[in-house]
mmCIF file of C-alpha atoms in Angstrom:
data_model
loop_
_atom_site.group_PDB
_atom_site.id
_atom_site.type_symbol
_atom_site.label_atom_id
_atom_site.label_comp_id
_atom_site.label_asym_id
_atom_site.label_seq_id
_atom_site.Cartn_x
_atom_site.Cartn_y
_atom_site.Cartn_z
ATOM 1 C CA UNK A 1 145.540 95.419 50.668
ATOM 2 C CA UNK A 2 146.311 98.294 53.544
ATOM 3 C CA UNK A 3 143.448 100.454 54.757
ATOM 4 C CA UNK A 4 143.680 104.166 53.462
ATOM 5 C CA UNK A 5 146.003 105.910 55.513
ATOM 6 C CA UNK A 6 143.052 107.840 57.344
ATOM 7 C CA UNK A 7 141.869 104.418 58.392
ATOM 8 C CA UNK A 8 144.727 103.290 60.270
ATOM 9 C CA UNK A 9 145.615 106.673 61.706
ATOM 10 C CA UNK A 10 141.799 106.765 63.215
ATOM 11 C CA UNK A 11 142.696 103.278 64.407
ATOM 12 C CA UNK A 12 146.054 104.428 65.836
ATOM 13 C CA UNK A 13 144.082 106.999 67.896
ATOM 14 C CA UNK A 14 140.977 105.122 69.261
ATOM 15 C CA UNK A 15 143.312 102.977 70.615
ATOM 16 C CA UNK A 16 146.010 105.351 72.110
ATOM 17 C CA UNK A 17 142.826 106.891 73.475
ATOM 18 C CA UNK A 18 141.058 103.942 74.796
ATOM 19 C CA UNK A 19 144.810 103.090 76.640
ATOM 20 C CA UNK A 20 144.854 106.671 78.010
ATOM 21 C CA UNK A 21 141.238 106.680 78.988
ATOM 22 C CA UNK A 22 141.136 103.404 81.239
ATOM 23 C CA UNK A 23 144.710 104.803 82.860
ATOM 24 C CA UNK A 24 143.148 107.908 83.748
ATOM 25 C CA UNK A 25 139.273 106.608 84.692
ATOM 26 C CA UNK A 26 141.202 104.267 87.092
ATOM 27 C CA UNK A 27 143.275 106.802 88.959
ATOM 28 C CA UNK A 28 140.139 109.289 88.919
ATOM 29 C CA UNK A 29 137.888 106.346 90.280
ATOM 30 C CA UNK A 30 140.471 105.771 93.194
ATOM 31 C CA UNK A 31 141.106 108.694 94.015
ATOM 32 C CA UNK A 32 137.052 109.333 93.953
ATOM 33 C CA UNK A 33 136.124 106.645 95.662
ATOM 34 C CA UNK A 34 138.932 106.484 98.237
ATOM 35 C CA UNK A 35 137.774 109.770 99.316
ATOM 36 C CA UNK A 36 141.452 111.641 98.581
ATOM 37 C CA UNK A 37 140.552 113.608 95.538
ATOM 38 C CA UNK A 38 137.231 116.036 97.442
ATOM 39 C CA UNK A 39 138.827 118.890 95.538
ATOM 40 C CA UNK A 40 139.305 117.358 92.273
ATOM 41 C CA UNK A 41 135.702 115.806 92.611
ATOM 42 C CA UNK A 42 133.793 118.904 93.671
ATOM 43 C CA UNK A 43 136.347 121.336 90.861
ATOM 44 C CA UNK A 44 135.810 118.859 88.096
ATOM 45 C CA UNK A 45 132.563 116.818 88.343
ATOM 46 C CA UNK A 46 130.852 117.961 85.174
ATOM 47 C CA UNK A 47 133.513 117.931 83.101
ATOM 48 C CA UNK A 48 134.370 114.023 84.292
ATOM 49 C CA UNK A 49 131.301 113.504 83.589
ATOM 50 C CA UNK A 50 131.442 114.499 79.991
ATOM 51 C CA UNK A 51 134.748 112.452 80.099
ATOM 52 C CA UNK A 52 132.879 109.242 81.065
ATOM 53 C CA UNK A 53 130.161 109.129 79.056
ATOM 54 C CA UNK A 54 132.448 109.774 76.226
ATOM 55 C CA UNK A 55 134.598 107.026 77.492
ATOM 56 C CA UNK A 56 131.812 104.756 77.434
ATOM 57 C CA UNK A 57 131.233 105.503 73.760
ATOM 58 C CA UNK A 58 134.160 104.661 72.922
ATOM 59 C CA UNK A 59 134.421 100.900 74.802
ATOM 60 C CA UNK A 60 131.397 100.555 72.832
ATOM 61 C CA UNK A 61 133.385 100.457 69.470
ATOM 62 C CA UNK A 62 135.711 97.805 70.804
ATOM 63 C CA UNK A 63 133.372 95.186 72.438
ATOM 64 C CA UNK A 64 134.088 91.312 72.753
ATOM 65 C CA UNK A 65 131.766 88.754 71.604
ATOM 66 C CA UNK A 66 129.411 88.981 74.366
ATOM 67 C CA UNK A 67 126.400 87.246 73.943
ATOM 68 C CA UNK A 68 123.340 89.163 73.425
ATOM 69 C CA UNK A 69 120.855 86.037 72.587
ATOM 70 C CA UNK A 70 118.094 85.883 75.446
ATOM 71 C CA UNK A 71 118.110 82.342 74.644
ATOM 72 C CA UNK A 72 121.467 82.065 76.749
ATOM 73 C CA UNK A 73 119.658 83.306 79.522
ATOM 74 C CA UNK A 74 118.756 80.238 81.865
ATOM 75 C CA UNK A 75 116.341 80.351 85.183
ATOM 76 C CA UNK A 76 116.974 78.291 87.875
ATOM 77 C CA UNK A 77 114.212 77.586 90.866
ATOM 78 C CA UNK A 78 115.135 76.391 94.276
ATOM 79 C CA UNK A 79 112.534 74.989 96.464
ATOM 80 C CA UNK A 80 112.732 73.005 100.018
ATOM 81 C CA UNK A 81 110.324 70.339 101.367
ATOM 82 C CA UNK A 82 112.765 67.962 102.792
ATOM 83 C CA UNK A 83 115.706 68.230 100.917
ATOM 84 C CA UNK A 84 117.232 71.047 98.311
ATOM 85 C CA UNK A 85 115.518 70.706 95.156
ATOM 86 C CA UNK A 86 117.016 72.742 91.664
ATOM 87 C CA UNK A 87 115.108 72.551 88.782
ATOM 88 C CA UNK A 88 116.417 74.466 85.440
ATOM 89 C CA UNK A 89 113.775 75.931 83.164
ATOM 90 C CA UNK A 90 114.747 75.232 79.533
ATOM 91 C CA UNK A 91 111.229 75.434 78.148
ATOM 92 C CA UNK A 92 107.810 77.680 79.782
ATOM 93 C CA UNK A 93 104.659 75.095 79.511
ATOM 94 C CA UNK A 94 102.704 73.685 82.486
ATOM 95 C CA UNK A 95 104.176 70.381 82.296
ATOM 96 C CA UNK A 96 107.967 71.348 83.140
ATOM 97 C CA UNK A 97 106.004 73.541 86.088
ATOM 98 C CA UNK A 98 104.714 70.945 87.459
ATOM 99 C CA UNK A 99 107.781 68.985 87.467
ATOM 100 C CA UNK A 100 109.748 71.996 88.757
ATOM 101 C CA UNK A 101 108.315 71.915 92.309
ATOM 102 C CA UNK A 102 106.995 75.375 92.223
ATOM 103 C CA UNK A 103 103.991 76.223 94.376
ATOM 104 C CA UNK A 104 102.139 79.326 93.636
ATOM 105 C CA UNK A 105 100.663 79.551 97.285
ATOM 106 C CA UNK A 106 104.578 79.978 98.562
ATOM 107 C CA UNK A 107 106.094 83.125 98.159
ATOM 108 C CA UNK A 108 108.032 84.057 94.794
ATOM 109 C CA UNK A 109 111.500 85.366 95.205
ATOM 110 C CA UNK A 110 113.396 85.901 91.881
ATOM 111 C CA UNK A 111 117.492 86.823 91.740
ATOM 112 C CA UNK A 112 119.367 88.610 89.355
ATOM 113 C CA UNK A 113 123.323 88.623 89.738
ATOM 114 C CA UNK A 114 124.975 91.278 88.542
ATOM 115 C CA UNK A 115 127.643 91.846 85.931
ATOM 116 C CA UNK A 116 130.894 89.320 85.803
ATOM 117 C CA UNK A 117 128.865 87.069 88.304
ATOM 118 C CA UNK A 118 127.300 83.838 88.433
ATOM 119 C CA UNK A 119 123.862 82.574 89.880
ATOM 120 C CA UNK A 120 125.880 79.909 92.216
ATOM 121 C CA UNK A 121 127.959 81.746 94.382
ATOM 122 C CA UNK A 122 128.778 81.606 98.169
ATOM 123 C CA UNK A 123 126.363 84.879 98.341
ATOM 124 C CA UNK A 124 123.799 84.018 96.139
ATOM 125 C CA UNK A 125 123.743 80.315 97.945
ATOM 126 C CA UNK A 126 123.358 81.840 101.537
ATOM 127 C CA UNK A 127 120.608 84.640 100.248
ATOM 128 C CA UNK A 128 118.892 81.076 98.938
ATOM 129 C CA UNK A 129 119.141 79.096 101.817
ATOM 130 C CA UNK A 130 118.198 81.746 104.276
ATOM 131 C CA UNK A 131 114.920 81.956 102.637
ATOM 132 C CA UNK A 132 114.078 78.605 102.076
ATOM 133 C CA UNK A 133 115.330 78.186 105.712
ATOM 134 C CA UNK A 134 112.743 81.319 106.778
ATOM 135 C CA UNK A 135 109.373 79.508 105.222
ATOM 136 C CA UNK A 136 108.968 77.405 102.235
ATOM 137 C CA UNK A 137 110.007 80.096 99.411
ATOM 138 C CA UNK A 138 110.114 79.808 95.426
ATOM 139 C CA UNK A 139 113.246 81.210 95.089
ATOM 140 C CA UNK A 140 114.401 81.819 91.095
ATOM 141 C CA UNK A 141 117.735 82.731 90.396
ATOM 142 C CA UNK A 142 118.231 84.553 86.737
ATOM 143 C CA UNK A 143 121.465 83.036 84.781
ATOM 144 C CA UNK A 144 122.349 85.965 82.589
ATOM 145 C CA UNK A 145 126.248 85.384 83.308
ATOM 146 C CA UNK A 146 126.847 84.811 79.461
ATOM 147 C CA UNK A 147 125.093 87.931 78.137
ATOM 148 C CA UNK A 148 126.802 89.958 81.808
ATOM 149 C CA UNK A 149 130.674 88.811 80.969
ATOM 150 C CA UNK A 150 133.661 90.695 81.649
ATOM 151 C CA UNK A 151 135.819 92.916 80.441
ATOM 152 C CA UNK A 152 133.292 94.982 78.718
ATOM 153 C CA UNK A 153 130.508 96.784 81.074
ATOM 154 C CA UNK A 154 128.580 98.405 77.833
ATOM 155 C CA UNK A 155 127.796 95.534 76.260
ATOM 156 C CA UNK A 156 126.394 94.043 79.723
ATOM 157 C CA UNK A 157 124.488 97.103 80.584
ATOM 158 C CA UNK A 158 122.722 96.816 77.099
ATOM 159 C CA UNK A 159 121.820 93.368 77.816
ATOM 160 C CA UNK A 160 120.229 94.028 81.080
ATOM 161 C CA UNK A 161 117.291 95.252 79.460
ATOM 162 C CA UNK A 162 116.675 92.421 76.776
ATOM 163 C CA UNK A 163 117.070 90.463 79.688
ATOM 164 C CA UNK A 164 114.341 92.103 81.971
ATOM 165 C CA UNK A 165 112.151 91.826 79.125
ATOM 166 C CA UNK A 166 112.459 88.528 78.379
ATOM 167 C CA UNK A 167 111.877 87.533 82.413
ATOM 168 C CA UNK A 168 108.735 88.904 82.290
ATOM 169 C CA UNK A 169 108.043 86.810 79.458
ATOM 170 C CA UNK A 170 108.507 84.575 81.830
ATOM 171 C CA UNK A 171 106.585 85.913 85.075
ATOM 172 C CA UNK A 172 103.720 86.531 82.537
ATOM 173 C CA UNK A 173 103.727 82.782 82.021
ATOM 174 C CA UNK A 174 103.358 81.482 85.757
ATOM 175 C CA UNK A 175 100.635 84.547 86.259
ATOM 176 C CA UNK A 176 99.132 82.313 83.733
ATOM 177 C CA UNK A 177 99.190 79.691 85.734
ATOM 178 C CA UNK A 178 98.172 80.529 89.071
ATOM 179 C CA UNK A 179 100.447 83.127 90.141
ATOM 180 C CA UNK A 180 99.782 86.522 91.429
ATOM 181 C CA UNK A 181 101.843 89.831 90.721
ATOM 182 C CA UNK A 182 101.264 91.059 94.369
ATOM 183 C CA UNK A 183 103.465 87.876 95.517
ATOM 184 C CA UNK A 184 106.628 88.218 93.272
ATOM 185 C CA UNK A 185 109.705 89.607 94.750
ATOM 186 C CA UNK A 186 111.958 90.922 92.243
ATOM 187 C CA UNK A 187 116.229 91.317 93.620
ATOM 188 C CA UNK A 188 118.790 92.796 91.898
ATOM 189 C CA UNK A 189 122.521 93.013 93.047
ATOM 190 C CA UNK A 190 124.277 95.686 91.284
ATOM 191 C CA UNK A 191 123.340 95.450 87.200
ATOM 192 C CA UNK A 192 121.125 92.627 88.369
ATOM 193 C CA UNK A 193 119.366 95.799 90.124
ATOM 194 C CA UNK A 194 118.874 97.154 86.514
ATOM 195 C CA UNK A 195 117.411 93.868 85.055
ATOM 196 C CA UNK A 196 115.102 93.526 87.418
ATOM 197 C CA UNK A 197 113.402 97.046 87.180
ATOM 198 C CA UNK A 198 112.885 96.284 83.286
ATOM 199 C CA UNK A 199 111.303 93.448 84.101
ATOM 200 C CA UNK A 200 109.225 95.243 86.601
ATOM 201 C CA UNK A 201 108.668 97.973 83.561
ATOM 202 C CA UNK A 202 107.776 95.101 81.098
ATOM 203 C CA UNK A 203 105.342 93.896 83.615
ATOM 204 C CA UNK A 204 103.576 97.173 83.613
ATOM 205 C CA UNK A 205 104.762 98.155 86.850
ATOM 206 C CA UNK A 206 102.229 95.002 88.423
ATOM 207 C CA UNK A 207 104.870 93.553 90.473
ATOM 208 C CA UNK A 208 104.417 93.413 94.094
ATOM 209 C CA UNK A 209 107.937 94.357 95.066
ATOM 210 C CA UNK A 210 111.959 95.714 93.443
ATOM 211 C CA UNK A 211 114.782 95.717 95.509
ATOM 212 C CA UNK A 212 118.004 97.240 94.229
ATOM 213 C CA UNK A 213 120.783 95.572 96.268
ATOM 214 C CA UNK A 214 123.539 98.159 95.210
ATOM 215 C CA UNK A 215 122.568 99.556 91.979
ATOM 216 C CA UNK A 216 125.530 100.027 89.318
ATOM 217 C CA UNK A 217 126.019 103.448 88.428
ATOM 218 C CA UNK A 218 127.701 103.810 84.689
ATOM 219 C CA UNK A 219 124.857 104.451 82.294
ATOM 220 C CA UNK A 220 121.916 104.479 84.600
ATOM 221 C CA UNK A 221 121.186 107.952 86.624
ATOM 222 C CA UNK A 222 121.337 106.532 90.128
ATOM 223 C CA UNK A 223 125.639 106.840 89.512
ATOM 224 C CA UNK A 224 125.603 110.596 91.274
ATOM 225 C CA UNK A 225 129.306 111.232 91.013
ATOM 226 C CA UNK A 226 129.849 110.544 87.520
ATOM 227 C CA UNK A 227 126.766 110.076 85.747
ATOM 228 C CA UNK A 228 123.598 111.566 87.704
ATOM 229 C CA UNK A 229 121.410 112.596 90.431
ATOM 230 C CA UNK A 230 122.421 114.277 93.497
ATOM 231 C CA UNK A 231 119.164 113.351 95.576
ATOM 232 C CA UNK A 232 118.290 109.267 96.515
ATOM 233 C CA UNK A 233 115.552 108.092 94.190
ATOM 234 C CA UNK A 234 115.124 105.126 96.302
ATOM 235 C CA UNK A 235 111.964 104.355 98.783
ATOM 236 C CA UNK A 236 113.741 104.146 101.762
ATOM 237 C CA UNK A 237 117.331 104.076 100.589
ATOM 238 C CA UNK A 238 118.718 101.552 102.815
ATOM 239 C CA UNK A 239 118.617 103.284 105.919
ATOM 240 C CA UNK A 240 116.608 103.129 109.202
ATOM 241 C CA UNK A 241 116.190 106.731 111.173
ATOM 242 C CA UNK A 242 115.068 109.715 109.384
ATOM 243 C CA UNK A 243 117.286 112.464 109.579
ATOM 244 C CA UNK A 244 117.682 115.749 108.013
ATOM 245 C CA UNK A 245 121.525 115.245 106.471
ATOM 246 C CA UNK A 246 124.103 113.138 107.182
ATOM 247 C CA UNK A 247 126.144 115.642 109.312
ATOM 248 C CA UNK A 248 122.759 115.855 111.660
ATOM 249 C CA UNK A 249 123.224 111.756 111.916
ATOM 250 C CA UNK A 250 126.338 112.160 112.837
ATOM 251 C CA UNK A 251 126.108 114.996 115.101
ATOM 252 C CA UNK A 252 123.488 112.698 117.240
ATOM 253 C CA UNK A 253 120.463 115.720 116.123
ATOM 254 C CA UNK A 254 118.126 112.855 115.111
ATOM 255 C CA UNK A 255 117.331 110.995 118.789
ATOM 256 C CA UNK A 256 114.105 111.958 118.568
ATOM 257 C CA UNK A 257 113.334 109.827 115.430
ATOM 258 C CA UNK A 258 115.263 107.721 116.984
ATOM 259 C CA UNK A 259 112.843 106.819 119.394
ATOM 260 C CA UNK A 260 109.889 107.545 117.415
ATOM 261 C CA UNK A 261 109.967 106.842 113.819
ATOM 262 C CA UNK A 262 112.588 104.313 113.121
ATOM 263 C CA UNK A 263 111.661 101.700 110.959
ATOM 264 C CA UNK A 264 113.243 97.617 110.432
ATOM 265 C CA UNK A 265 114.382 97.781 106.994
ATOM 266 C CA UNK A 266 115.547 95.101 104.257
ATOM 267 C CA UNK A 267 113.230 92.337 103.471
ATOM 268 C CA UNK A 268 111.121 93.215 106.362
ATOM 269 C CA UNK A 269 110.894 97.352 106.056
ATOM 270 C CA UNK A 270 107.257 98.173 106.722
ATOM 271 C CA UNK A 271 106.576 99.671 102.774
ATOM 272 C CA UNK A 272 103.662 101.970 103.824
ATOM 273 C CA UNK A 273 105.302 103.263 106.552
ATOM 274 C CA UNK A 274 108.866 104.055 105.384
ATOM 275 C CA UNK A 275 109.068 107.181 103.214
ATOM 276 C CA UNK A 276 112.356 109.582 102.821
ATOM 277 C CA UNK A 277 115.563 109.339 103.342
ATOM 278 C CA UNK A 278 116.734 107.368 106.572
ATOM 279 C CA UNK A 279 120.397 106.562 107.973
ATOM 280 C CA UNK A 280 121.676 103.801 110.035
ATOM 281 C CA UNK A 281 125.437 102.811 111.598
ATOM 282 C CA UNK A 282 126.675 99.280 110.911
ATOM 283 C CA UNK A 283 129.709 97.457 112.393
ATOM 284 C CA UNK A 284 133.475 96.344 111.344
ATOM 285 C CA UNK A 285 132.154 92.634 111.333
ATOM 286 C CA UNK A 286 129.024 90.248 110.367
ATOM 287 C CA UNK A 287 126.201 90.954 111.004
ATOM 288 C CA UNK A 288 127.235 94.385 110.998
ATOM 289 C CA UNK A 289 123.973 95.782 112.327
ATOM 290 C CA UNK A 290 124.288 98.174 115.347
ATOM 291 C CA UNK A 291 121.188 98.577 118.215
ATOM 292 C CA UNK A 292 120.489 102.335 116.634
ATOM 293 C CA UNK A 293 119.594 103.848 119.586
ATOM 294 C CA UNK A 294 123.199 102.682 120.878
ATOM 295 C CA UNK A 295 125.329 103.486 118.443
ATOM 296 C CA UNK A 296 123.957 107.049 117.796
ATOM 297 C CA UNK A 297 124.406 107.517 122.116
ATOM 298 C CA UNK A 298 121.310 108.756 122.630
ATOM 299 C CA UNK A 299 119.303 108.912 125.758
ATOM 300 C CA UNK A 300 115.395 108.234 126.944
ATOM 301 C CA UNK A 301 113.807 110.781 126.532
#
């Protein structure tokens, strides 16, 4: 039997409108992001705003058959004596611990790709090896590619928290066996970022240390443009001279904190000393990292 006429006109519509709303989201987000449309960004930011999040309501109604079963989820460790070892966690309990080559007097480092990625990717393999290259290193890697696939974003972002929760399931487990809070590590790249701050909320906020490589922006606040804040919520943001604005960074009005208050940021950023909002030039090629004092052509003082 045909659905009610209603029924397939409301059908006709979502999906003339879903059509019309990816066209148009994709020549707003070039223009946006490509820097051409200032006018149309500054003119029209609330109501784009409205536009997305209504946009996002509606990609909810026509999802794919992402997973959304933690039990998908799998966590890989990496650890180095002599030679590369991977062991994949499958079930918590002391025994498979033991087996797994984990050693809770090494540090804990524990990755979460982000969405339509893998954990065993060129990037994610050199961010392992250059820590187990650094000093012997428990480095996890989170496997959430099933419940983070593409095309649809919503049903990803969703995920990310079930996801956060259930790795602190697992954290909670090795602080039951010897680990401490203080010496977990917690990375996110992009929605990874997201995962990893529930986990840190699930944990009560014990962990030692977040960092959000990247944060996505579409349904979490950090997304300024479309979806949220104006002002960094970050401690330090990714940057390494304090400054006023960007035009004073620019404008070479910072030398003096330059010289005197510049801080190494990244995995070795000093946490009690770096507070605000800081800026930093990088380069065309790896490692892209510019002597600061250099690059902003300042003099001794």
């Amino acid at each position: 039997m045909r659905p009610p006429f209603f029924a397939r006109l409301l059908s006709r519509r979502r999906r003339t409108l879903l059509l019309g709303s990816i066209l148009l989201l994709l020549i707003l987000c070039t223009g946006v992001f490509s820097g051409r449309l200032p006018l149309i960004s500054a003119y029209l930011l609330k109501p784009l705003s409205l536009f997305v999040r209504q946009l996002l309501d509606v990609l909810g109604e026509f999802e794919l058959n992402v997973s959304r079963n933690v039990s998908d989820v799998q966590i890989i460790l990496w650890t180095k004596e002599s030679a590369l070892h991977e062991y994949i966690f499958s079930e918590w309990h002391n025994t498979a611990l033991r087996s797994s080559g984990f050693n809770s007097s090494h540090p804990t480092k524990i990755f979460f790709h982000g969405f339509s990625d893998f954990p065993r990717t060129l990037w994610t393999k050199a961010f392992r090896d250059h820590y187990l290259s650094n000093r012997p290193t428990n480095v996890f890697s989170v496997d959430w590619s099933l419940l983070a696939k593409s095309p649809w974003y919503t049903t990803a972002a969703k995920n990310a928290n079930a996801v956060g929760e259930h790795v602190a399931g697992f954290i909670r487990f090795l602080i039951s066996e010897g680990e401490a809070y203080e010496n977990i590590h917690l990375l996110g790249a992009s929605l990874g970022a997201h995962a990893a701050g529930y986990t840190g909320f699930y944990t009560e906020g014990r962990i030692g240390r977040i960092t959000g490589l990247d944060p996505s922006g579409p349904l979490f606040h950090s997304s300024w443009r479309m979806y949220g804040l104006t002002i960094p919520v970050d401690n330090p943001p990714f940057h390494s001279v304090p400054c006023g604005s960007t035009s004073d960074f620019a404008s070479g009005l910072c030398c003096k904190e330059a010289f005197t208050q510049s801080v190494i940021f990244g995995e070795h950023v000093d946490r009690g000393l770096a507070r605000g909002t800081y800026y930093f030039k990088t380069g065309k090629k790896y490692p892209y990292a510019l002597a600061i004092i250099d690059s902003m052509g300042c003099e001794m003082p």
